[in-house]
Short mmCIF file of C-alpha atoms in Angstrom, two decimals:
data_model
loop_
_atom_site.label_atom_id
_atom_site.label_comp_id
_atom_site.label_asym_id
_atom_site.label_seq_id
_atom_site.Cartn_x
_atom_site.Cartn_y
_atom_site.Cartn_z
CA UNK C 1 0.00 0.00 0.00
CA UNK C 2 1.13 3.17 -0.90
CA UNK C 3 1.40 5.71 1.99
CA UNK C 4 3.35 8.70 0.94
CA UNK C 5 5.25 10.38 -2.54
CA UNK C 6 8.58 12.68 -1.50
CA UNK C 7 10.11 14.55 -4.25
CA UNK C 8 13.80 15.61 -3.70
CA UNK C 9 16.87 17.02 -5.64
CA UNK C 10 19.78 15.12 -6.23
CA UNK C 11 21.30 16.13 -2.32
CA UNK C 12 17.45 14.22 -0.85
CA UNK C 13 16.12 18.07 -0.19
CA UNK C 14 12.22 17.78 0.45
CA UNK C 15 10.53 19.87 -2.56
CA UNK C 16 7.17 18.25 -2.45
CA UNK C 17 5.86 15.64 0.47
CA UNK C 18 1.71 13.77 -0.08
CA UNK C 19 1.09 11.66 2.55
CA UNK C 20 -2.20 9.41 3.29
CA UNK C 21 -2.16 10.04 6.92
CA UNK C 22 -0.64 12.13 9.68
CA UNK C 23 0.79 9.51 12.01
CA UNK C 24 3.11 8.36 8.83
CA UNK C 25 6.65 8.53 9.57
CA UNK C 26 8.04 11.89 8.76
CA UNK C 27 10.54 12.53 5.89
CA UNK C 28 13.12 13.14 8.27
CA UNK C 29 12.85 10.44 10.00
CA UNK C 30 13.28 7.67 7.02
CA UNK C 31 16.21 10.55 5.35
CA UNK C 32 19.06 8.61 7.06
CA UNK C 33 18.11 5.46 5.97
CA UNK C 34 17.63 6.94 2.36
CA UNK C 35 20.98 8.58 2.69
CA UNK C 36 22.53 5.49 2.99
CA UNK C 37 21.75 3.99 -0.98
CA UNK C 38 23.63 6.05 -3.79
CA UNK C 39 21.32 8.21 -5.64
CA UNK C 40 22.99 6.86 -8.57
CA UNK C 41 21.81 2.92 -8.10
CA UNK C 42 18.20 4.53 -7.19
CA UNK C 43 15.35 3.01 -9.55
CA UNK C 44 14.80 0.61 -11.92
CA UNK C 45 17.17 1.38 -14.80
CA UNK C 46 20.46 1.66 -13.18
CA UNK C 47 20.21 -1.22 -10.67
CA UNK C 48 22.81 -3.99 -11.55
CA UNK C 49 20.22 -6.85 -10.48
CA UNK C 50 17.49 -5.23 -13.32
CA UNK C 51 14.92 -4.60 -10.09
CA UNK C 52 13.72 -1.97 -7.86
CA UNK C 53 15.98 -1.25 -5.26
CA UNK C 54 13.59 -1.83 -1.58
CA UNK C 55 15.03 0.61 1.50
CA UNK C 56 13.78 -0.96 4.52
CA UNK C 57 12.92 1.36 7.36
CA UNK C 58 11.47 -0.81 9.77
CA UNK C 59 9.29 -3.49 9.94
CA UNK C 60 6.13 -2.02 8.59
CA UNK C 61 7.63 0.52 6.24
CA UNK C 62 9.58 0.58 3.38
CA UNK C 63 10.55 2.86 0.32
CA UNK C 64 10.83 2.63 -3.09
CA UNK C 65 13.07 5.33 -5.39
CA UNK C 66 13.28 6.52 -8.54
CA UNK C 67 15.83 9.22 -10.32
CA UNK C 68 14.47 11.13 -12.75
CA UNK C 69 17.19 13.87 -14.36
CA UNK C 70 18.27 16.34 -10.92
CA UNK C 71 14.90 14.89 -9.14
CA UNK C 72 14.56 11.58 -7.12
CA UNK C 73 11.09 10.78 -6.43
CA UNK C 74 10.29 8.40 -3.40
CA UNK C 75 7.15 6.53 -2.71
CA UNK C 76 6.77 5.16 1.16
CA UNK C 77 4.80 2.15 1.30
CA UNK C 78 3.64 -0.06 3.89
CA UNK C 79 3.97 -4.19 3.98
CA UNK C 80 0.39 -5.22 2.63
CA UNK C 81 -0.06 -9.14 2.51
CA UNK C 82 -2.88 -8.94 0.33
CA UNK C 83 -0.46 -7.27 -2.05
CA UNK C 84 1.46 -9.63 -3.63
CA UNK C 85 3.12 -8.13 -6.90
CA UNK C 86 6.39 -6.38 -5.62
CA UNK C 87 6.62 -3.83 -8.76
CA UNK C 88 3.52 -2.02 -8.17
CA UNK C 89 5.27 1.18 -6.49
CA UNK C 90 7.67 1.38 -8.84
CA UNK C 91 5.09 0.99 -12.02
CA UNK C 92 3.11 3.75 -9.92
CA UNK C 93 6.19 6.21 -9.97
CA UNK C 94 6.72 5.35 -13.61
CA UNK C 95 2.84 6.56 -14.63
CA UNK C 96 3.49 9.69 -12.22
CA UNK C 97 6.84 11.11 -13.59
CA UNK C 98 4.78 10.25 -17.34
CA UNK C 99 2.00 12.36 -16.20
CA UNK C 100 3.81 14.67 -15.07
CA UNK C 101 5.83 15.58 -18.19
CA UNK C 102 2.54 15.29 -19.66
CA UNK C 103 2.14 18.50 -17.51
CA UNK C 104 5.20 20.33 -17.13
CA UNK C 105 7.20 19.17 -19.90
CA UNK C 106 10.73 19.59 -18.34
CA UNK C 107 10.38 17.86 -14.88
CA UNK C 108 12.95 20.58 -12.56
CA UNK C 109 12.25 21.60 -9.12
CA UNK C 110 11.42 25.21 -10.09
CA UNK C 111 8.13 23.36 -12.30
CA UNK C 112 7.62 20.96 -8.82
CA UNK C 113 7.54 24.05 -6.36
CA UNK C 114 5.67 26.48 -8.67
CA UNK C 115 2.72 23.23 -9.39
CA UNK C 116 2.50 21.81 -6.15
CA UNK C 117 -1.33 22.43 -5.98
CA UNK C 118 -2.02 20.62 -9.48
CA UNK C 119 0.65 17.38 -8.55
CA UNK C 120 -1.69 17.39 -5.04
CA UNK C 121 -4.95 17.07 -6.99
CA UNK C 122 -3.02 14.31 -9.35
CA UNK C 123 -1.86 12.59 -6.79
CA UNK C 124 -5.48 12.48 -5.16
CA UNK C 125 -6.69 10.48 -8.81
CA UNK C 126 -4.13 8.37 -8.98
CA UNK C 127 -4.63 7.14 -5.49
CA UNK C 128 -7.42 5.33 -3.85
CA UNK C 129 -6.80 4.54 -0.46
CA UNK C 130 -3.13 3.89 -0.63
CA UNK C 131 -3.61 1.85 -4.11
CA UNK C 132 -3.03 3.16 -7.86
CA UNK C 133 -6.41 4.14 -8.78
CA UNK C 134 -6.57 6.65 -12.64
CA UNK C 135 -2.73 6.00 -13.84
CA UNK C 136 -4.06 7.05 -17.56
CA UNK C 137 -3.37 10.78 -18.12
CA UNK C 138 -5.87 11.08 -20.25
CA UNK C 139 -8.24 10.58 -17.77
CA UNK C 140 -6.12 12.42 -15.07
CA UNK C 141 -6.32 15.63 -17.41
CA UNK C 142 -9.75 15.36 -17.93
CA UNK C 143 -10.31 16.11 -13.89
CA UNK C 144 -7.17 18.00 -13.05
CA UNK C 145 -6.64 21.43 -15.49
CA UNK C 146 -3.67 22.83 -16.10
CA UNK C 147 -4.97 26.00 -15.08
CA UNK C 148 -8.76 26.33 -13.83
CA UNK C 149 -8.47 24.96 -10.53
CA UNK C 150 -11.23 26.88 -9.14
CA UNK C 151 -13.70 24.78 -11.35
CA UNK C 152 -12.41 21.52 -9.89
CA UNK C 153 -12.82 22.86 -6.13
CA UNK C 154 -16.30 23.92 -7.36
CA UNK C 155 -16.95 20.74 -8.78
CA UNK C 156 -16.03 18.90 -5.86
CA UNK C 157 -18.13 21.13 -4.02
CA UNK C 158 -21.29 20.20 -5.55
CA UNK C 159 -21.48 16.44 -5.11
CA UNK C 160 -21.20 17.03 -1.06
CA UNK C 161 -23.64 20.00 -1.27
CA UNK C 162 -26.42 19.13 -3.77
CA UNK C 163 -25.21 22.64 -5.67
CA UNK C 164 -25.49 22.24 -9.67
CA UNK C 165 -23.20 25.49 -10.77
CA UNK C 166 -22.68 26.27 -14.45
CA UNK C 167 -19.28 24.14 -14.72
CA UNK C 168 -19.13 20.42 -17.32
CA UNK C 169 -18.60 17.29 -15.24
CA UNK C 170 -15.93 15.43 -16.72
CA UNK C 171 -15.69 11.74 -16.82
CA UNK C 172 -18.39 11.65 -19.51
CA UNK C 173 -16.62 8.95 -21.70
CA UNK C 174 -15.93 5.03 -20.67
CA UNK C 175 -12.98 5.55 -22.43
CA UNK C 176 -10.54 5.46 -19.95
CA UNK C 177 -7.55 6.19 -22.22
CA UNK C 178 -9.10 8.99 -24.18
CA UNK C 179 -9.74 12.84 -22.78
CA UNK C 180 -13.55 13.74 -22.76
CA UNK C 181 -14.67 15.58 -25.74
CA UNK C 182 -11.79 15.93 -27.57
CA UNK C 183 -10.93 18.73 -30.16
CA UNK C 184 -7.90 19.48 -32.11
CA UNK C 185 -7.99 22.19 -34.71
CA UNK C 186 -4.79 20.42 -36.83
CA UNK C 187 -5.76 16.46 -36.99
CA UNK C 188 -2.63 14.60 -37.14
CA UNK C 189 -1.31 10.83 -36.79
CA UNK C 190 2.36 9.53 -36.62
CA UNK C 191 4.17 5.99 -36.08
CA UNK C 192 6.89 4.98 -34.97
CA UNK C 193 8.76 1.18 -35.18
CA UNK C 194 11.78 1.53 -32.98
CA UNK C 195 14.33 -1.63 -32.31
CA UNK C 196 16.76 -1.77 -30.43
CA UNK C 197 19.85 -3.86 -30.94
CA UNK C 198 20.80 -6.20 -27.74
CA UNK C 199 23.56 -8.94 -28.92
CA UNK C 200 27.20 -10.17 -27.47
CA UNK C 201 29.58 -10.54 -30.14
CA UNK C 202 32.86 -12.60 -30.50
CA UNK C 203 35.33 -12.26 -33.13
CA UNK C 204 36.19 -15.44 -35.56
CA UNK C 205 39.20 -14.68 -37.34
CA UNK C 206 40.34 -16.86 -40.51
CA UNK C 207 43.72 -17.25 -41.88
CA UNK C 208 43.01 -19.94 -43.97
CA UNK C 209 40.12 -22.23 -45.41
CA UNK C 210 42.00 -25.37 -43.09
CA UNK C 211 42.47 -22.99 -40.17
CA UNK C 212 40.02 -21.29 -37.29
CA UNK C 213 40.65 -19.70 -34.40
CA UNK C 214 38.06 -18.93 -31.57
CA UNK C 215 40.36 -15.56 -30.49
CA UNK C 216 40.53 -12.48 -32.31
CA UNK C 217 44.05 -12.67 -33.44
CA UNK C 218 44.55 -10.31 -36.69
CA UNK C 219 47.38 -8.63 -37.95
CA UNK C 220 46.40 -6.23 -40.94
CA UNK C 221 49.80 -6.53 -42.63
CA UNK C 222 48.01 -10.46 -44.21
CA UNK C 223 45.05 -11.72 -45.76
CA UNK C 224 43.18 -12.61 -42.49
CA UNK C 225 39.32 -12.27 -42.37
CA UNK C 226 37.27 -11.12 -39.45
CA UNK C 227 34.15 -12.28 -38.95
CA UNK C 228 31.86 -11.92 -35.64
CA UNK C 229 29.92 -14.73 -33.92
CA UNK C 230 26.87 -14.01 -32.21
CA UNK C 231 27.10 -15.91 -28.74
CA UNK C 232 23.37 -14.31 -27.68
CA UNK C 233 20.94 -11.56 -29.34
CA UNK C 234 17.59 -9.94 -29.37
CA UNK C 235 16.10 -7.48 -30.76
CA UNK C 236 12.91 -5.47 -28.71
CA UNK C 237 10.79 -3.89 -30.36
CA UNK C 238 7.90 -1.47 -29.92
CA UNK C 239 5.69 0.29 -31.84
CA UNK C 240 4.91 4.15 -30.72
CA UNK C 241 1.84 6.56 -32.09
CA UNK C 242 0.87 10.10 -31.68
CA UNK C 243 -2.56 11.65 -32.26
CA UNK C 244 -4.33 14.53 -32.06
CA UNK C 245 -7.74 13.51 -33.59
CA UNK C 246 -11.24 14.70 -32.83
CA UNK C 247 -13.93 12.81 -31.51
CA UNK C 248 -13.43 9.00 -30.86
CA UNK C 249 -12.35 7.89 -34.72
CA UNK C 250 -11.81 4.34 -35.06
CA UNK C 251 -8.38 3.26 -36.52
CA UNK C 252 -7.14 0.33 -38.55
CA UNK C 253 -3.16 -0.32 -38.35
CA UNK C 254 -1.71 -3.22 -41.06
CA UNK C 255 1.82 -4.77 -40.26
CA UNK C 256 3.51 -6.46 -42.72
CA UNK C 257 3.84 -10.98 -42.52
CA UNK C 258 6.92 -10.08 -40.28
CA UNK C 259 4.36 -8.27 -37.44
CA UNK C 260 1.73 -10.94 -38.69
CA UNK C 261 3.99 -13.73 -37.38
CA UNK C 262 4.38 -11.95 -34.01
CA UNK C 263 5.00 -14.39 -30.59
CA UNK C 264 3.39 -13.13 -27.55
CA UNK C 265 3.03 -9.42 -28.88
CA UNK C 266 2.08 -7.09 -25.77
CA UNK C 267 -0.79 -4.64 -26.31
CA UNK C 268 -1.67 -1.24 -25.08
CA UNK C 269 -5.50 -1.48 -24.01
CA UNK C 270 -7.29 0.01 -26.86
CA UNK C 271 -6.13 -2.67 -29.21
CA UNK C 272 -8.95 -5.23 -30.20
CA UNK C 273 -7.41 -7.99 -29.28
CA UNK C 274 -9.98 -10.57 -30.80
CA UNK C 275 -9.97 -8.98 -33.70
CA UNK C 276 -6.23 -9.44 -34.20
CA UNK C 277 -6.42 -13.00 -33.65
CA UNK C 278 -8.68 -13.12 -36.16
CA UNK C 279 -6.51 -10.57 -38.79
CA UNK C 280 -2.94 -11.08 -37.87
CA UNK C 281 -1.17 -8.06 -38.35
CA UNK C 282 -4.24 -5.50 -37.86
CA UNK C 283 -4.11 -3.50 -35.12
CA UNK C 284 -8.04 -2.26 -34.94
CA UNK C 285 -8.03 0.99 -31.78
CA UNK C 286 -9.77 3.84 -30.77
CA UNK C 287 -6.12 5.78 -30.19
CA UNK C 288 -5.04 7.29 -26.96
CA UNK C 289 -4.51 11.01 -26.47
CA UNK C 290 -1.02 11.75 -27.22
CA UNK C 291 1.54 9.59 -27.30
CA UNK C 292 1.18 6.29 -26.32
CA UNK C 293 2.85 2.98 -27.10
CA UNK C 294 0.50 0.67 -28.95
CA UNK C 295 2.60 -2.69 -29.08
CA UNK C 296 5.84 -3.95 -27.82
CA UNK C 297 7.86 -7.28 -29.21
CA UNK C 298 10.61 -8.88 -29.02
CA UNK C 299 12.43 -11.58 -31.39
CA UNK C 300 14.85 -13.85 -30.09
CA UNK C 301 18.24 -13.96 -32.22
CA UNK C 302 19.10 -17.42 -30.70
CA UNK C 303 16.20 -19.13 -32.26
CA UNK C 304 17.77 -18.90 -35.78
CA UNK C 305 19.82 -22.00 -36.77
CA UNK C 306 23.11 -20.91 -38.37
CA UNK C 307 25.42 -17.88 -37.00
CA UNK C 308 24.72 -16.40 -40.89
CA UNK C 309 21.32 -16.27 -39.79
CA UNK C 310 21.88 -14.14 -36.94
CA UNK C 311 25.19 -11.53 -38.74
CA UNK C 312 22.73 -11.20 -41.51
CA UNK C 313 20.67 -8.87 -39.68
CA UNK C 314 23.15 -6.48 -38.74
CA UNK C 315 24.87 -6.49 -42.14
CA UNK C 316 22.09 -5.60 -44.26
CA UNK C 317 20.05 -3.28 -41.99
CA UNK C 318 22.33 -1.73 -39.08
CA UNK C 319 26.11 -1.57 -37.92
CA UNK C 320 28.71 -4.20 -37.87
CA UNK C 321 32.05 -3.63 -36.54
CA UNK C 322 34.97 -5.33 -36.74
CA UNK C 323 36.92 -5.42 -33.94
CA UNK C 324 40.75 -6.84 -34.33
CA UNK C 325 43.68 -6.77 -31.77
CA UNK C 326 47.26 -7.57 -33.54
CA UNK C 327 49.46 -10.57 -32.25
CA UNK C 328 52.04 -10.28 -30.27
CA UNK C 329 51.31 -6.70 -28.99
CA UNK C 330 48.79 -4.18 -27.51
CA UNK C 331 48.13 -2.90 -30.51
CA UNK C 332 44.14 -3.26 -31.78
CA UNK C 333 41.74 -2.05 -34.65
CA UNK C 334 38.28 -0.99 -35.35
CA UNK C 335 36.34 -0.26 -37.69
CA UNK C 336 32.72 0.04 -38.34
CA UNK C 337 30.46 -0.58 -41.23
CA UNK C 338 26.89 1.21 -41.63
CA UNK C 339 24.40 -1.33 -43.84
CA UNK C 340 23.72 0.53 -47.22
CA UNK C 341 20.28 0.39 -46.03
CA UNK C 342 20.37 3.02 -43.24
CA UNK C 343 19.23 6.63 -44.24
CA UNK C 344 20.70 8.72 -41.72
CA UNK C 345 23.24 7.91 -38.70
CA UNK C 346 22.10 10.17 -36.42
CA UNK C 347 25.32 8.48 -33.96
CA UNK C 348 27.63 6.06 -33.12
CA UNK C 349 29.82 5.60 -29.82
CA UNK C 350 32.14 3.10 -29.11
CA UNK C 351 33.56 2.62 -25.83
CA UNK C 352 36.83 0.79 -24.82
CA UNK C 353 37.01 -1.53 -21.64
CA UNK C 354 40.36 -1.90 -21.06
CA UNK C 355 41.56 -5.20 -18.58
CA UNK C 356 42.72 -2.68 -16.05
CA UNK C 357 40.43 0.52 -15.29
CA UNK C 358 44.23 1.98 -14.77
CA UNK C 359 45.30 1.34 -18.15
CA UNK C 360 45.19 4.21 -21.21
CA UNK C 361 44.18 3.73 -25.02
CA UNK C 362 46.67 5.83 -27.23
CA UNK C 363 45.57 6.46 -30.71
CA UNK C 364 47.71 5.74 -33.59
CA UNK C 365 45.47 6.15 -36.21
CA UNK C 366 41.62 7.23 -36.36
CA UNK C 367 39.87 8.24 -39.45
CA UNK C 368 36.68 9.92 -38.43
CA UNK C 369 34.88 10.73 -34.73
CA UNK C 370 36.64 12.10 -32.00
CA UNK C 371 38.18 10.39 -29.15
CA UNK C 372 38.51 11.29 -25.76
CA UNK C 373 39.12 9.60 -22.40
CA UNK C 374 36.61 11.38 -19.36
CA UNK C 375 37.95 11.79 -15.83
CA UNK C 376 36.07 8.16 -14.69
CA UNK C 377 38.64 6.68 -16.74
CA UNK C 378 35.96 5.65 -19.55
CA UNK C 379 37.29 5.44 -23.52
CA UNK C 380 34.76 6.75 -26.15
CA UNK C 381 35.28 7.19 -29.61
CA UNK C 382 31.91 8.94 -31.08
CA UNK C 383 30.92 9.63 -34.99
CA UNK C 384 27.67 11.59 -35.89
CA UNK C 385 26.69 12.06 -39.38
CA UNK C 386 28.02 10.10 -41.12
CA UNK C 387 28.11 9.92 -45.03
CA UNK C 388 27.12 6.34 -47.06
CA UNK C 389 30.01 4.23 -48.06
CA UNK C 390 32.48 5.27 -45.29
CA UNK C 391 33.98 2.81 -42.99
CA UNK C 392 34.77 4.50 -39.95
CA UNK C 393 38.25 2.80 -38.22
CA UNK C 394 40.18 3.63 -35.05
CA UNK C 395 43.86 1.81 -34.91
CA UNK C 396 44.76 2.21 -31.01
CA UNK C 397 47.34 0.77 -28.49
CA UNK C 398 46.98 -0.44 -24.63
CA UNK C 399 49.16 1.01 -22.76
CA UNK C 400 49.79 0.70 -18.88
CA UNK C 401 49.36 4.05 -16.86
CA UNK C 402 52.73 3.26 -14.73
CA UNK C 403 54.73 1.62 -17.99
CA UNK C 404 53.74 4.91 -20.20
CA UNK C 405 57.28 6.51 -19.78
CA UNK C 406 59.34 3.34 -19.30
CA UNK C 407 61.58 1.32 -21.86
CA UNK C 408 61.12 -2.34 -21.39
CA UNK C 409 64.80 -3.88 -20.30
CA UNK C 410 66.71 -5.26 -23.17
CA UNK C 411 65.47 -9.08 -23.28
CA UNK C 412 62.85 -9.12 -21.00
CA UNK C 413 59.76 -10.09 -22.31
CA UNK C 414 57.11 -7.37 -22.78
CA UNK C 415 53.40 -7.58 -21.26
CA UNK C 416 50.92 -7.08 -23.67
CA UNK C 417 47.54 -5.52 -23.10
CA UNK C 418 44.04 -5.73 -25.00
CA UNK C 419 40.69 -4.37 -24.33
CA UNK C 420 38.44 -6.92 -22.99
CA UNK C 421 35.78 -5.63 -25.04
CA UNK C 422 34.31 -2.89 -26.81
CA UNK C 423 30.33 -1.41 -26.22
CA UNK C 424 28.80 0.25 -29.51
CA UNK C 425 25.72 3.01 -28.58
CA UNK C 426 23.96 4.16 -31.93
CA UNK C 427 21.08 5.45 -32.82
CA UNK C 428 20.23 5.70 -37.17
CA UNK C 429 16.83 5.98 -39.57
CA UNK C 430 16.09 3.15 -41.61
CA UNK C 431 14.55 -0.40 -42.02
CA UNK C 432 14.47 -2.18 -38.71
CA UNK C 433 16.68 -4.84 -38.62
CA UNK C 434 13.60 -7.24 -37.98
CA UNK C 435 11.91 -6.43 -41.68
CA UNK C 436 8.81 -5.12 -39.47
CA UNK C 437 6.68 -2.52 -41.59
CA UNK C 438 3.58 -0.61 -41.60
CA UNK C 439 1.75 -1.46 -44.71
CA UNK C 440 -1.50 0.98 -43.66
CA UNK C 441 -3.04 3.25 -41.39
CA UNK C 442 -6.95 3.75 -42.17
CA UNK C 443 -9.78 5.40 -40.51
CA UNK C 444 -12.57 3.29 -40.74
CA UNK C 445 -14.93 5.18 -38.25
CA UNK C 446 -15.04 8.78 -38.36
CA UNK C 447 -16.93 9.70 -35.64
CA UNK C 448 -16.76 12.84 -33.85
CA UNK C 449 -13.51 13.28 -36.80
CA UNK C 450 -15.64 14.42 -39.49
CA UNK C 451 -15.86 12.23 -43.04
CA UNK C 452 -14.43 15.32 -45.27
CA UNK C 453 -11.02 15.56 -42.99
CA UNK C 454 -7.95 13.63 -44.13
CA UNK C 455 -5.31 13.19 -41.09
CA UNK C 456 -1.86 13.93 -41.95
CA UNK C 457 -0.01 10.91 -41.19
CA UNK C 458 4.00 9.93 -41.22
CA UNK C 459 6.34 6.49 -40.33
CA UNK C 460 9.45 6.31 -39.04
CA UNK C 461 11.85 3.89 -38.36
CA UNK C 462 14.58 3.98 -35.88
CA UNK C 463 17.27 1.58 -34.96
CA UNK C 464 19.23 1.63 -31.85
CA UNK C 465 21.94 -0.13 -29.78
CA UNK C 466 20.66 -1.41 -26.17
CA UNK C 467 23.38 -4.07 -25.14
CA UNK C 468 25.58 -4.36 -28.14
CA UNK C 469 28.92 -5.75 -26.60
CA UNK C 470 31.78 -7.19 -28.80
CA UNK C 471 34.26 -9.52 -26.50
CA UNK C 472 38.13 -9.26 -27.13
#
């Protein structure tokens, strides 16, 4: 059960405090116990164990945190029995920091302190005796304004006094992901199919048709051939809209046979599900105010039979990289190759792992990007726009931080270094590497749209890195 929502800044300052009840422990009370996690393992996305950190504070208390930008937000709860799904506070403070850009746009203190009527009123939706109640936005805008307050104290008013003033009752609509009444002057539609790129990568290098070898030995001075071999991979997928249409129109979405011969697709709520297991591939909705995320996916890499399978994707429709550390020495290469396919990079970073977080990359060679080590010791090489046809490459040495300025004695044996592996971040416009497509997007109600009015209406397909990590 959820008891109280703190927001802080990054030092655990209160800004805002809602609490359920007065005898609730007080923020400063739980602070030292808060004080004691780094704000930077707070939340979801940057715990090492991929789930919500739990501070205990005593034995019927506990908090859950999130970091959001130069805000952490908190949510106190208390140990409920009858509750048995662990993530529900931290889903809650997901929907809450949503709704709130949905209000503020840029979530800083100065919007937190200046809006801390309106978060109070969201905050009293959301909530229904300590349990998420409206977590839709849409529905949460429909009874908190942006602006006219006074109209929802008078509103409130009237169902406790019998008093019927001149104000519209919202909550008209059992359309719980749609505002009430909806109007938009400019009637518009977009869609996006974003992947992103999760595989671990090994280098195969050749010398000869009778001879393999499972390290990445290469020297660039013969005719060895690097290849990569995918030791795990996925690819997650989801499939984002935006609307601003009038009235409640009905919408038809086609995928192509690749989102027709979807496993376990997951679906935002207005989807018709039985009519998708009837049309595979059609997405039939009444679409959610805004933005919204309509499906998620995922395709499993390791399911394909042969390792050509699995390189195939990444040749034809994203970015390989070949990654190549010379024998004998400390010396390595990469070098990156954009499929013909993509339209735009918009980026590509490359960071080094060295064996040692002591040791230093020196660049001998690097043909595009710039390179630069940051004061946590972390190597990045980074490339943004770049042309068709080129083949970015970075030639580089290991070197160790307290060997930099020494000669090795004459006949001792040098110690040679090598990354242990290299992380590519990228983000870049064009097919998704799955061959999902969007073959139509039809309005096949109008209502409350109008039949005369055409919806201007766009794709786009974006490819990025999640885990891409190729091993030494």
């Amino acid at each position: 059960m959820i008891e109280a929502v703190y927001i802080t800044d990054v030092s655990n300052t209160l800004i805002f405090e809602y609490c359920n009840g007065l005898s609730l422990p007080k923020y400063k009370t739980i602070l030292p116990k808060i004080t004691d996690i780094d704000s930077d393992q707070i939340g979801f996305e940057n715990s090492s164990t991929n789930t919500p950190i739990k501070i205990v504070i005593n034995s019927t208390y506990y908090v859950v945190g999130h970091k959001h930008q130069s805000l952490l937000i908190y949510v106190l709860c208390s140990e409920d029995k009858t509750v048995s799904n662990p993530l529900i506070p931290h889903t809650f403070i997901t929907r809450f920091v949503e709704t709130l850009q949905d209000y503020f746009d840029d979530l800083t203190r100065s919007k937190v302190e200046a809006n801390t009527d309106i978060i109070t009123l969201i905050l009293y939706q959301m909530l229904d005796d300590g349990m998420p109640y409206i977590t839709d936005f849409n529905k949460i805008r429909d009874s908190v304004s942006h602006t006219s307050l006074l109209s929802k104290i008078i509103n409130e008013a009237s169902k406790t006094t019998g008093l019927q003033p001149e104000v519209k009752q919202s909550f008209t609509t059992d359309i719980p992901w749609r505002r009430n009444n909806a109007r938009h002057t400019n009637n518009e539609m977009y869609v996006d199919v974003i992947e992103n790129v999760n595989m671990i990568l090994k280098p195969i290098v050749t010398k000869s048709k009778r001879e393999q070898y499972d390290s990445a030995f290469y020297s660039s001075k013969t005719d060895n051939k690097v290849d990569n071999y995918v030791l795990s991979g996925c690819i997650d997928g989801q499939i984002d809209f935006f609307s601003q249409l009038s009235g409640t129109p009905t919408l038809e979405l086609t995928l192509n046979k690749v989102g027709s011969n979807l496993e376990m697709p997951r679906f935002h709520r207005c989807i018709n599900l039985d009519l998708f297991k009837e049309r595979r591939g059609v997405l039939s909705f009444i679409p959610p105010e805004g933005k919204s995320t309509l499906m998620k996916y995922q395709f499993d890499l390791n399911e394909l039979k042969s390792n050509r399978e699995k390189t195939s994707l990444i040749k034809l429709s994203t970015i390989d990289v070949q990654f190549s550390i010379e024998p004998n020495s400390s010396e390595f290469e990469i070098k990156l190759f954009p499929a013909n396919m993509i339209t735009k990079v918009d980026f590509i970073k490359v960071e080094i792992v060295c064996e040692d977080v002591d040791d230093q990359v020196k660049i001998n060679r690097i043909s595009h990007g710039d390179f630069q080590t940051c004061v946590s010791g972390k190597h990045e090489w980074s490339n943004k726009d770049l042309k068709k046809g080129v083949v970015p490459t970075l030639n580089g040495t290991i070197i160790a931080e307290d060997n930099e300025e020494q000669e090795q004695p004459k006949g001792e044996q040098n110690t040679h270094k090598r990354p242990s592996y290299i992380k590519l971040n990228y983000s870049h416009k064009g097919p998704v590497p799955s061959g999902m497509k969007i073959d139509s997007l039809l309005v096949v109600n109008a209502k409350g749209l109008g039949e005369n009015i055409k919806p201007y209406k766009g794709v786009k397909y974006t490819t990025k890195s999640g885990d891409y990590i190729v091993r030494a």
